[in-house]
Amino acid sequence: MTGDEDGGSDEKARLRETFDAIASSFDETRNQPWDDVAEFVDGREGGVALDLGCGNGRHLPLLRERFDTAVGIDFSRSMVALAEPPVVRGDLSALPFRSSCADLALCVAVLHHLPTRAGRLSALDEVARVLGDDGDALVSVWAIEHPKFDGVRDEIRAAGGDHHVPWKRGEEERDRYYHIHDRASFEALVDDSSLDGTVWDSDGNYYARLRPTG
Ligand SMILES: C[S@@+](CC[C@H](N)C(=O)[O-])C[C@H]1O[C@@H](n2cnc3c(N)ncnc32)[C@H](O)[C@@H]1O
């Protein structure tokens, strides 16, 4: 199933336009790697790494210090233009990479933007497909416990996790779609995918270190 077949294509198209529009202001504030990402890649060496939904490419230098090849992919043309090449434009639901080509994959703060559970699941299955047997992935999503959701948590739960978060810069305001997970829904998503591993929470995010179930 692709992103266009899973019922969320309008929401996804709006999100892509939003990321195109906000890319340069996103780039002003998102330039440091997250600690959990740095810890995940620490001690790794050689091989191929993929940054899936790489945004402005803030995690690519970390990967390139350690891996022979590190490629980013993002569906926003403006984000791809900001990231240091090699970076390709493409969608998580159909990754333009060979099966078993990667030793490591990052999918940081991206999965929660996919508007349907079927889409999120097929994205995780795509991660499993591109990882070699010994490969592993770090996947993160925003957690419902994030302080950002104080005051709207009940509303989010009532909506089944679907939520729009405004991006404000000066006069401009745009909504971005998020599926906000609690631990149970994130673990259930992982359980239903072709990946397996452990979930933890850190700084308002759930992280999972995952390997293909094989
Ligand atoms: C919040 S940003 C995170 C970027 C980067 N991973 C980071 O940690 O800074 C989310 C990114 O995911 C991209 N994205 C969202 N849905 C996507 C999809 N279906 N396929 C590819 N990229 C997607 C957006 O364009 C945006 O650059």
PDB file of C-alpha atoms and ligand atoms in Angstrom:
ATOM      1  CA  MET A   1       0.000   0.000   0.000  1.00  0.00           C
ATOM      2  CA  THR A   2       1.367   3.454  -0.831  1.00  0.00           C
ATOM      3  CA  GLY A   3       0.652   6.798   0.759  1.00  0.00           C
ATOM      4  CA  ASP A   4      -1.779   7.590  -2.024  1.00  0.00           C
ATOM      5  CA  GLU A   5      -3.778   4.423  -1.510  1.00  0.00           C
ATOM      6  CA  ASP A   6      -4.113   4.515   2.253  1.00  0.00           C
ATOM      7  CA  GLY A   7      -6.748   7.245   2.500  1.00  0.00           C
ATOM      8  CA  GLY A   8      -4.483  10.011   3.814  1.00  0.00           C
ATOM      9  CA  SER A   9      -3.280  11.507   0.535  1.00  0.00           C
ATOM     10  CA  ASP A  10      -4.935  14.959   0.967  1.00  0.00           C
ATOM     11  CA  GLU A  11      -3.545  15.352   4.490  1.00  0.00           C
ATOM     12  CA  LYS A  12      -0.144  14.181   3.263  1.00  0.00           C
ATOM     13  CA  ALA A  13      -0.127  16.627   0.345  1.00  0.00           C
ATOM     14  CA  ARG A  14      -1.027  19.493   2.753  1.00  0.00           C
ATOM     15  CA  LEU A  15       1.783  18.441   5.072  1.00  0.00           C
ATOM     16  CA  ARG A  16       4.317  18.394   2.247  1.00  0.00           C
ATOM     17  CA  GLU A  17       3.262  21.912   1.206  1.00  0.00           C
ATOM     18  CA  THR A  18       3.601  23.028   4.825  1.00  0.00           C
ATOM     19  CA  PHE A  19       7.117  21.597   5.153  1.00  0.00           C
ATOM     20  CA  ASP A  20       8.048  23.239   1.848  1.00  0.00           C
ATOM     21  CA  ALA A  21       6.781  26.557   3.216  1.00  0.00           C
ATOM     22  CA  ILE A  22       8.374  26.360   6.675  1.00  0.00           C
ATOM     23  CA  ALA A  23      11.689  24.731   5.685  1.00  0.00           C
ATOM     24  CA  SER A  24      13.849  27.833   6.051  1.00  0.00           C
ATOM     25  CA  SER A  25      12.447  28.815   9.469  1.00  0.00           C
ATOM     26  CA  PHE A  26      12.706  25.144  10.589  1.00  0.00           C
ATOM     27  CA  ASP A  27      16.348  25.274   9.520  1.00  0.00           C
ATOM     28  CA  GLU A  28      17.016  28.307  11.770  1.00  0.00           C
ATOM     29  CA  THR A  29      16.244  26.359  14.948  1.00  0.00           C
ATOM     30  CA  ARG A  30      16.896  22.685  14.089  1.00  0.00           C
ATOM     31  CA  ASN A  31      20.630  22.387  13.633  1.00  0.00           C
ATOM     32  CA  GLN A  32      21.824  20.181  16.508  1.00  0.00           C
ATOM     33  CA  PRO A  33      21.525  16.383  16.631  1.00  0.00           C
ATOM     34  CA  TRP A  34      19.335  14.928  19.361  1.00  0.00           C
ATOM     35  CA  ASP A  35      21.207  13.164  22.194  1.00  0.00           C
ATOM     36  CA  ASP A  36      19.373   9.850  21.737  1.00  0.00           C
ATOM     37  CA  VAL A  37      20.360   9.847  18.057  1.00  0.00           C
ATOM     38  CA  ALA A  38      24.009  10.584  18.885  1.00  0.00           C
ATOM     39  CA  GLU A  39      24.000   7.742  21.433  1.00  0.00           C
ATOM     40  CA  PHE A  40      22.454   5.347  18.904  1.00  0.00           C
ATOM     41  CA  VAL A  41      25.153   5.940  16.271  1.00  0.00           C
ATOM     42  CA  ASP A  42      28.004   6.168  18.763  1.00  0.00           C
ATOM     43  CA  GLY A  43      30.668   3.487  18.176  1.00  0.00           C
ATOM     44  CA  ARG A  44      29.298   2.538  14.741  1.00  0.00           C
ATOM     45  CA  GLU A  45      31.685   2.412  11.815  1.00  0.00           C
ATOM     46  CA  GLY A  46      31.522   1.731   8.061  1.00  0.00           C
ATOM     47  CA  GLY A  47      28.681   0.610   5.843  1.00  0.00           C
ATOM     48  CA  VAL A  48      25.555   2.419   4.700  1.00  0.00           C
ATOM     49  CA  ALA A  49      23.263   4.636   6.768  1.00  0.00           C
ATOM     50  CA  LEU A  50      19.935   6.133   5.720  1.00  0.00           C
ATOM     51  CA  ASP A  51      18.194   9.136   7.272  1.00  0.00           C
ATOM     52  CA  LEU A  52      14.515   8.659   6.425  1.00  0.00           C
ATOM     53  CA  GLY A  53      12.617  11.959   6.601  1.00  0.00           C
ATOM     54  CA  CYS A  54      15.912  13.780   7.057  1.00  0.00           C
ATOM     55  CA  GLY A  55      14.448  17.321   7.040  1.00  0.00           C
ATOM     56  CA  ASN A  56      17.268  19.861   6.751  1.00  0.00           C
ATOM     57  CA  GLY A  57      19.791  17.046   7.261  1.00  0.00           C
ATOM     58  CA  ARG A  58      20.856  17.937  10.803  1.00  0.00           C
ATOM     59  CA  HIS A  59      21.684  14.292  11.598  1.00  0.00           C
ATOM     60  CA  LEU A  60      23.593  13.598   8.373  1.00  0.00           C
ATOM     61  CA  PRO A  61      27.012  14.921   9.549  1.00  0.00           C
ATOM     62  CA  LEU A  62      26.832  12.556  12.537  1.00  0.00           C
ATOM     63  CA  LEU A  63      26.211   9.635  10.165  1.00  0.00           C
ATOM     64  CA  ARG A  64      28.875  10.743   7.695  1.00  0.00           C
ATOM     65  CA  GLU A  65      31.539  10.850  10.406  1.00  0.00           C
ATOM     66  CA  ARG A  66      30.970   7.133  10.991  1.00  0.00           C
ATOM     67  CA  PHE A  67      29.570   5.459   7.875  1.00  0.00           C
ATOM     68  CA  ASP A  68      31.104   5.071   4.393  1.00  0.00           C
ATOM     69  CA  THR A  69      27.848   6.314   2.873  1.00  0.00           C
ATOM     70  CA  ALA A  70      24.968   8.229   4.405  1.00  0.00           C
ATOM     71  CA  VAL A  71      21.975   9.196   2.293  1.00  0.00           C
ATOM     72  CA  GLY A  72      19.000  11.307   3.351  1.00  0.00           C
ATOM     73  CA  ILE A  73      15.498  11.177   1.941  1.00  0.00           C
ATOM     74  CA  ASP A  74      12.606  13.575   2.441  1.00  0.00           C
ATOM     75  CA  PHE A  75       9.382  14.290   0.550  1.00  0.00           C
ATOM     76  CA  SER A  76       9.742  18.082   0.861  1.00  0.00           C
ATOM     77  CA  ARG A  77      11.600  19.679  -2.021  1.00  0.00           C
ATOM     78  CA  SER A  78      12.634  22.637   0.188  1.00  0.00           C
ATOM     79  CA  MET A  79      13.986  20.366   2.931  1.00  0.00           C
ATOM     80  CA  VAL A  80      15.966  18.343   0.377  1.00  0.00           C
ATOM     81  CA  ALA A  81      17.456  21.581  -0.979  1.00  0.00           C
ATOM     82  CA  LEU A  82      18.675  22.519   2.539  1.00  0.00           C
ATOM     83  CA  ALA A  83      20.335  19.190   3.346  1.00  0.00           C
ATOM     84  CA  GLU A  84      23.909  18.393   2.343  1.00  0.00           C
ATOM     85  CA  PRO A  85      23.908  15.851  -0.568  1.00  0.00           C
ATOM     86  CA  PRO A  86      23.499  13.009  -1.226  1.00  0.00           C
ATOM     87  CA  VAL A  87      19.829  13.470  -0.417  1.00  0.00           C
ATOM     88  CA  VAL A  88      16.920  12.247  -2.505  1.00  0.00           C
ATOM     89  CA  ARG A  89      13.305  13.284  -2.672  1.00  0.00           C
ATOM     90  CA  GLY A  90      10.888  10.488  -1.901  1.00  0.00           C
ATOM     91  CA  ASP A  91       8.196   9.127   0.370  1.00  0.00           C
ATOM     92  CA  LEU A  92       8.557   6.834   3.353  1.00  0.00           C
ATOM     93  CA  SER A  93       5.761   4.645   2.028  1.00  0.00           C
ATOM     94  CA  ALA A  94       7.853   3.559  -0.999  1.00  0.00           C
ATOM     95  CA  LEU A  95      11.553   4.019  -0.330  1.00  0.00           C
ATOM     96  CA  PRO A  96      13.664   4.235  -3.508  1.00  0.00           C
ATOM     97  CA  PHE A  97      16.340   1.953  -2.060  1.00  0.00           C
ATOM     98  CA  ARG A  98      17.251  -1.696  -2.684  1.00  0.00           C
ATOM     99  CA  SER A  99      16.193  -4.297  -0.138  1.00  0.00           C
ATOM    100  CA  SER A 100      18.827  -5.043   2.550  1.00  0.00           C
ATOM    101  CA  CYS A 101      21.026  -2.138   1.392  1.00  0.00           C
ATOM    102  CA  ALA A 102      21.460  -0.401   4.761  1.00  0.00           C
ATOM    103  CA  ASP A 103      23.269  -1.118   8.010  1.00  0.00           C
ATOM    104  CA  LEU A 104      21.464   1.576   9.948  1.00  0.00           C
ATOM    105  CA  ALA A 105      18.392   3.759   9.457  1.00  0.00           C
ATOM    106  CA  LEU A 106      17.150   6.806  11.318  1.00  0.00           C
ATOM    107  CA  CYS A 107      13.496   7.789  11.202  1.00  0.00           C
ATOM    108  CA  VAL A 108      13.413  10.651  13.683  1.00  0.00           C
ATOM    109  CA  ALA A 109      10.241  12.688  14.260  1.00  0.00           C
ATOM    110  CA  VAL A 110       8.714  11.597  10.949  1.00  0.00           C
ATOM    111  CA  LEU A 111       6.456   8.586  11.447  1.00  0.00           C
ATOM    112  CA  HIS A 112       3.934  10.656  13.441  1.00  0.00           C
ATOM    113  CA  HIS A 113       3.315  12.786  10.330  1.00  0.00           C
ATOM    114  CA  LEU A 114       1.849   9.866   8.371  1.00  0.00           C
ATOM    115  CA  PRO A 115      -1.904  10.350   8.477  1.00  0.00           C
ATOM    116  CA  THR A 116      -3.115   6.734   8.712  1.00  0.00           C
ATOM    117  CA  ARG A 117      -2.085   3.725  10.778  1.00  0.00           C
ATOM    118  CA  ALA A 118      -1.839   1.672   7.578  1.00  0.00           C
ATOM    119  CA  GLY A 119       0.598   4.269   6.223  1.00  0.00           C
ATOM    120  CA  ARG A 120       2.668   4.261   9.426  1.00  0.00           C
ATOM    121  CA  LEU A 121       2.783   0.473   9.368  1.00  0.00           C
ATOM    122  CA  SER A 122       3.837   0.268   5.731  1.00  0.00           C
ATOM    123  CA  ALA A 123       6.548   2.882   6.449  1.00  0.00           C
ATOM    124  CA  LEU A 124       7.922   0.654   9.249  1.00  0.00           C
ATOM    125  CA  ASP A 125       7.770  -2.320   6.878  1.00  0.00           C
ATOM    126  CA  GLU A 126       9.757  -0.280   4.348  1.00  0.00           C
ATOM    127  CA  VAL A 127      12.378   0.390   7.038  1.00  0.00           C
ATOM    128  CA  ALA A 128      12.566  -3.369   7.657  1.00  0.00           C
ATOM    129  CA  ARG A 129      12.902  -4.053   3.922  1.00  0.00           C
ATOM    130  CA  VAL A 130      15.866  -1.710   3.357  1.00  0.00           C
ATOM    131  CA  LEU A 131      17.764  -2.934   6.440  1.00  0.00           C
ATOM    132  CA  GLY A 132      20.134  -5.871   6.082  1.00  0.00           C
ATOM    133  CA  ASP A 133      19.721  -8.824   8.478  1.00  0.00           C
ATOM    134  CA  ASP A 134      22.160  -7.234  10.924  1.00  0.00           C
ATOM    135  CA  GLY A 135      20.861  -3.702  10.399  1.00  0.00           C
ATOM    136  CA  ASP A 136      18.988  -1.688  12.973  1.00  0.00           C
ATOM    137  CA  ALA A 137      16.890   1.455  13.067  1.00  0.00           C
ATOM    138  CA  LEU A 138      16.137   4.257  15.483  1.00  0.00           C
ATOM    139  CA  VAL A 139      12.547   5.438  15.154  1.00  0.00           C
ATOM    140  CA  SER A 140      11.074   8.274  17.214  1.00  0.00           C
ATOM    141  CA  VAL A 141       7.632   9.844  17.571  1.00  0.00           C
ATOM    142  CA  TRP A 142       6.237  12.568  19.792  1.00  0.00           C
ATOM    143  CA  ALA A 143       4.774  11.183  23.018  1.00  0.00           C
ATOM    144  CA  ILE A 144       1.411  12.293  24.372  1.00  0.00           C
ATOM    145  CA  GLU A 145       3.183  13.100  27.673  1.00  0.00           C
ATOM    146  CA  HIS A 146       5.142  15.889  25.957  1.00  0.00           C
ATOM    147  CA  PRO A 147       4.501  19.147  27.891  1.00  0.00           C
ATOM    148  CA  LYS A 148       3.437  20.684  24.589  1.00  0.00           C
ATOM    149  CA  PHE A 149       0.192  18.722  24.951  1.00  0.00           C
ATOM    150  CA  ASP A 150      -0.661  19.919  28.463  1.00  0.00           C
ATOM    151  CA  GLY A 151      -4.246  21.108  28.251  1.00  0.00           C
ATOM    152  CA  VAL A 152      -5.084  19.292  24.986  1.00  0.00           C
ATOM    153  CA  ARG A 153      -4.330  15.682  25.989  1.00  0.00           C
ATOM    154  CA  ASP A 154      -8.002  14.747  26.462  1.00  0.00           C
ATOM    155  CA  GLU A 155      -8.878  16.348  23.141  1.00  0.00           C
ATOM    156  CA  ILE A 156      -6.102  14.357  21.417  1.00  0.00           C
ATOM    157  CA  ARG A 157      -7.264  11.110  23.048  1.00  0.00           C
ATOM    158  CA  ALA A 158     -10.868  11.813  22.013  1.00  0.00           C
ATOM    159  CA  ALA A 159      -9.645  12.257  18.424  1.00  0.00           C
ATOM    160  CA  GLY A 160      -7.867   8.895  18.548  1.00  0.00           C
ATOM    161  CA  GLY A 161      -4.443  10.598  18.470  1.00  0.00           C
ATOM    162  CA  ASP A 162      -4.929  12.762  15.386  1.00  0.00           C
ATOM    163  CA  HIS A 163      -3.913  16.345  16.035  1.00  0.00           C
ATOM    164  CA  HIS A 164      -2.801  19.486  14.220  1.00  0.00           C
ATOM    165  CA  VAL A 165       0.052  21.529  15.659  1.00  0.00           C
ATOM    166  CA  PRO A 166       0.530  25.113  14.493  1.00  0.00           C
ATOM    167  CA  TRP A 167       3.873  26.350  13.181  1.00  0.00           C
ATOM    168  CA  LYS A 168       4.036  30.082  13.929  1.00  0.00           C
ATOM    169  CA  ARG A 169       6.649  32.485  12.630  1.00  0.00           C
ATOM    170  CA  GLY A 170       5.780  36.177  12.747  1.00  0.00           C
ATOM    171  CA  GLU A 171       2.455  36.728  11.008  1.00  0.00           C
ATOM    172  CA  GLU A 172       2.458  33.315   9.372  1.00  0.00           C
ATOM    173  CA  GLU A 173       0.745  30.313  10.911  1.00  0.00           C
ATOM    174  CA  ARG A 174       0.449  26.817   9.397  1.00  0.00           C
ATOM    175  CA  ASP A 175      -0.935  23.578  10.773  1.00  0.00           C
ATOM    176  CA  ARG A 176       1.017  20.350  10.649  1.00  0.00           C
ATOM    177  CA  TYR A 177      -0.681  16.962  10.990  1.00  0.00           C
ATOM    178  CA  TYR A 178       0.560  14.684  13.792  1.00  0.00           C
ATOM    179  CA  HIS A 179      -0.560  11.333  15.095  1.00  0.00           C
ATOM    180  CA  ILE A 180       0.263  11.584  18.801  1.00  0.00           C
ATOM    181  CA  HIS A 181       1.144   8.221  20.307  1.00  0.00           C
ATOM    182  CA  ASP A 182       0.869   6.924  23.822  1.00  0.00           C
ATOM    183  CA  ARG A 183       3.261   4.128  24.720  1.00  0.00           C
ATOM    184  CA  ALA A 184       0.667   1.392  24.103  1.00  0.00           C
ATOM    185  CA  SER A 185      -0.228   2.612  20.607  1.00  0.00           C
ATOM    186  CA  PHE A 186       3.426   2.995  19.610  1.00  0.00           C
ATOM    187  CA  GLU A 187       4.329  -0.461  20.950  1.00  0.00           C
ATOM    188  CA  ALA A 188       1.306  -1.977  19.191  1.00  0.00           C
ATOM    189  CA  LEU A 189       2.370  -0.348  15.906  1.00  0.00           C
ATOM    190  CA  VAL A 190       5.876  -1.791  16.265  1.00  0.00           C
ATOM    191  CA  ASP A 191       4.429  -5.199  17.208  1.00  0.00           C
ATOM    192  CA  ASP A 192       2.307  -5.253  14.057  1.00  0.00           C
ATOM    193  CA  SER A 193       5.268  -4.318  11.829  1.00  0.00           C
ATOM    194  CA  SER A 194       8.141  -6.388  10.438  1.00  0.00           C
ATOM    195  CA  LEU A 195      10.431  -4.821  13.062  1.00  0.00           C
ATOM    196  CA  ASP A 196      11.030  -5.754  16.650  1.00  0.00           C
ATOM    197  CA  GLY A 197      12.839  -4.093  19.546  1.00  0.00           C
ATOM    198  CA  THR A 198      12.623  -1.941  22.632  1.00  0.00           C
ATOM    199  CA  VAL A 199      10.747   1.288  23.245  1.00  0.00           C
ATOM    200  CA  TRP A 200      11.765   4.008  25.709  1.00  0.00           C
ATOM    201  CA  ASP A 201      10.744   7.573  26.406  1.00  0.00           C
ATOM    202  CA  SER A 202      13.034  10.562  26.474  1.00  0.00           C
ATOM    203  CA  ASP A 203      12.360  14.307  26.394  1.00  0.00           C
ATOM    204  CA  GLY A 204       8.720  13.941  25.350  1.00  0.00           C
ATOM    205  CA  ASN A 205       9.424  11.387  22.623  1.00  0.00           C
ATOM    206  CA  TYR A 206       9.127   7.628  22.313  1.00  0.00           C
ATOM    207  CA  TYR A 207      12.157   6.011  20.745  1.00  0.00           C
ATOM    208  CA  ALA A 208      12.476   2.468  19.460  1.00  0.00           C
ATOM    209  CA  ARG A 209      15.667   0.625  18.576  1.00  0.00           C
ATOM    210  CA  LEU A 210      14.446  -1.889  16.024  1.00  0.00           C
ATOM    211  CA  ARG A 211      15.651  -4.822  13.915  1.00  0.00           C
ATOM    212  CA  PRO A 212      13.881  -6.702  11.121  1.00  0.00           C
ATOM    213  CA  THR A 213      12.004  -9.695  12.499  1.00  0.00           C
ATOM    214  CA  GLY A 214      13.514 -11.738   9.648  1.00  0.00           C
TER     215      GLY A 214
HETATM  216  C1  LIG B   1       9.821  17.230  12.124  1.00  0.00           C
HETATM  217  S1  LIG B   1      10.767  16.990  10.658  1.00  0.00           S
HETATM  218  C2  LIG B   1      12.101  15.971  11.260  1.00  0.00           C
HETATM  219  C3  LIG B   1      13.310  16.036  10.354  1.00  0.00           C
HETATM  220  C4  LIG B   1      14.557  15.253  10.826  1.00  0.00           C
HETATM  221  N1  LIG B   1      14.323  13.831  10.903  1.00  0.00           N
HETATM  222  C5  LIG B   1      15.045  15.780  12.149  1.00  0.00           C
HETATM  223  O1  LIG B   1      15.171  14.985  13.107  1.00  0.00           O
HETATM  224  O2  LIG B   1      15.307  16.972  12.242  1.00  0.00           O
HETATM  225  C6  LIG B   1       9.786  15.867   9.735  1.00  0.00           C
HETATM  226  C7  LIG B   1      10.296  15.657   8.300  1.00  0.00           C
HETATM  227  O3  LIG B   1       9.639  14.522   7.734  1.00  0.00           O
HETATM  228  C8  LIG B   1       9.341  14.788   6.388  1.00  0.00           C
HETATM  229  N2  LIG B   1       8.237  13.901   6.032  1.00  0.00           N
HETATM  230  C9  LIG B   1       6.992  13.861   6.571  1.00  0.00           C
HETATM  231  N3  LIG B   1       6.268  12.882   6.006  1.00  0.00           N
HETATM  232  C10 LIG B   1       7.083  12.283   5.096  1.00  0.00           C
HETATM  233  C11 LIG B   1       6.908  11.188   4.192  1.00  0.00           C
HETATM  234  N4  LIG B   1       5.744  10.536   4.109  1.00  0.00           N
HETATM  235  N5  LIG B   1       7.940  10.827   3.411  1.00  0.00           N
HETATM  236  C12 LIG B   1       9.132  11.502   3.479  1.00  0.00           C
HETATM  237  N6  LIG B   1       9.352  12.551   4.299  1.00  0.00           N
HETATM  238  C13 LIG B   1       8.335  12.921   5.102  1.00  0.00           C
HETATM  239  C14 LIG B   1       9.020  16.280   6.369  1.00  0.00           C
HETATM  240  O4  LIG B   1       9.152  16.849   5.091  1.00  0.00           O
HETATM  241  C15 LIG B   1      10.032  16.830   7.376  1.00  0.00           C
HETATM  242  O5  LIG B   1      11.224  17.213   6.751  1.00  0.00           O
END
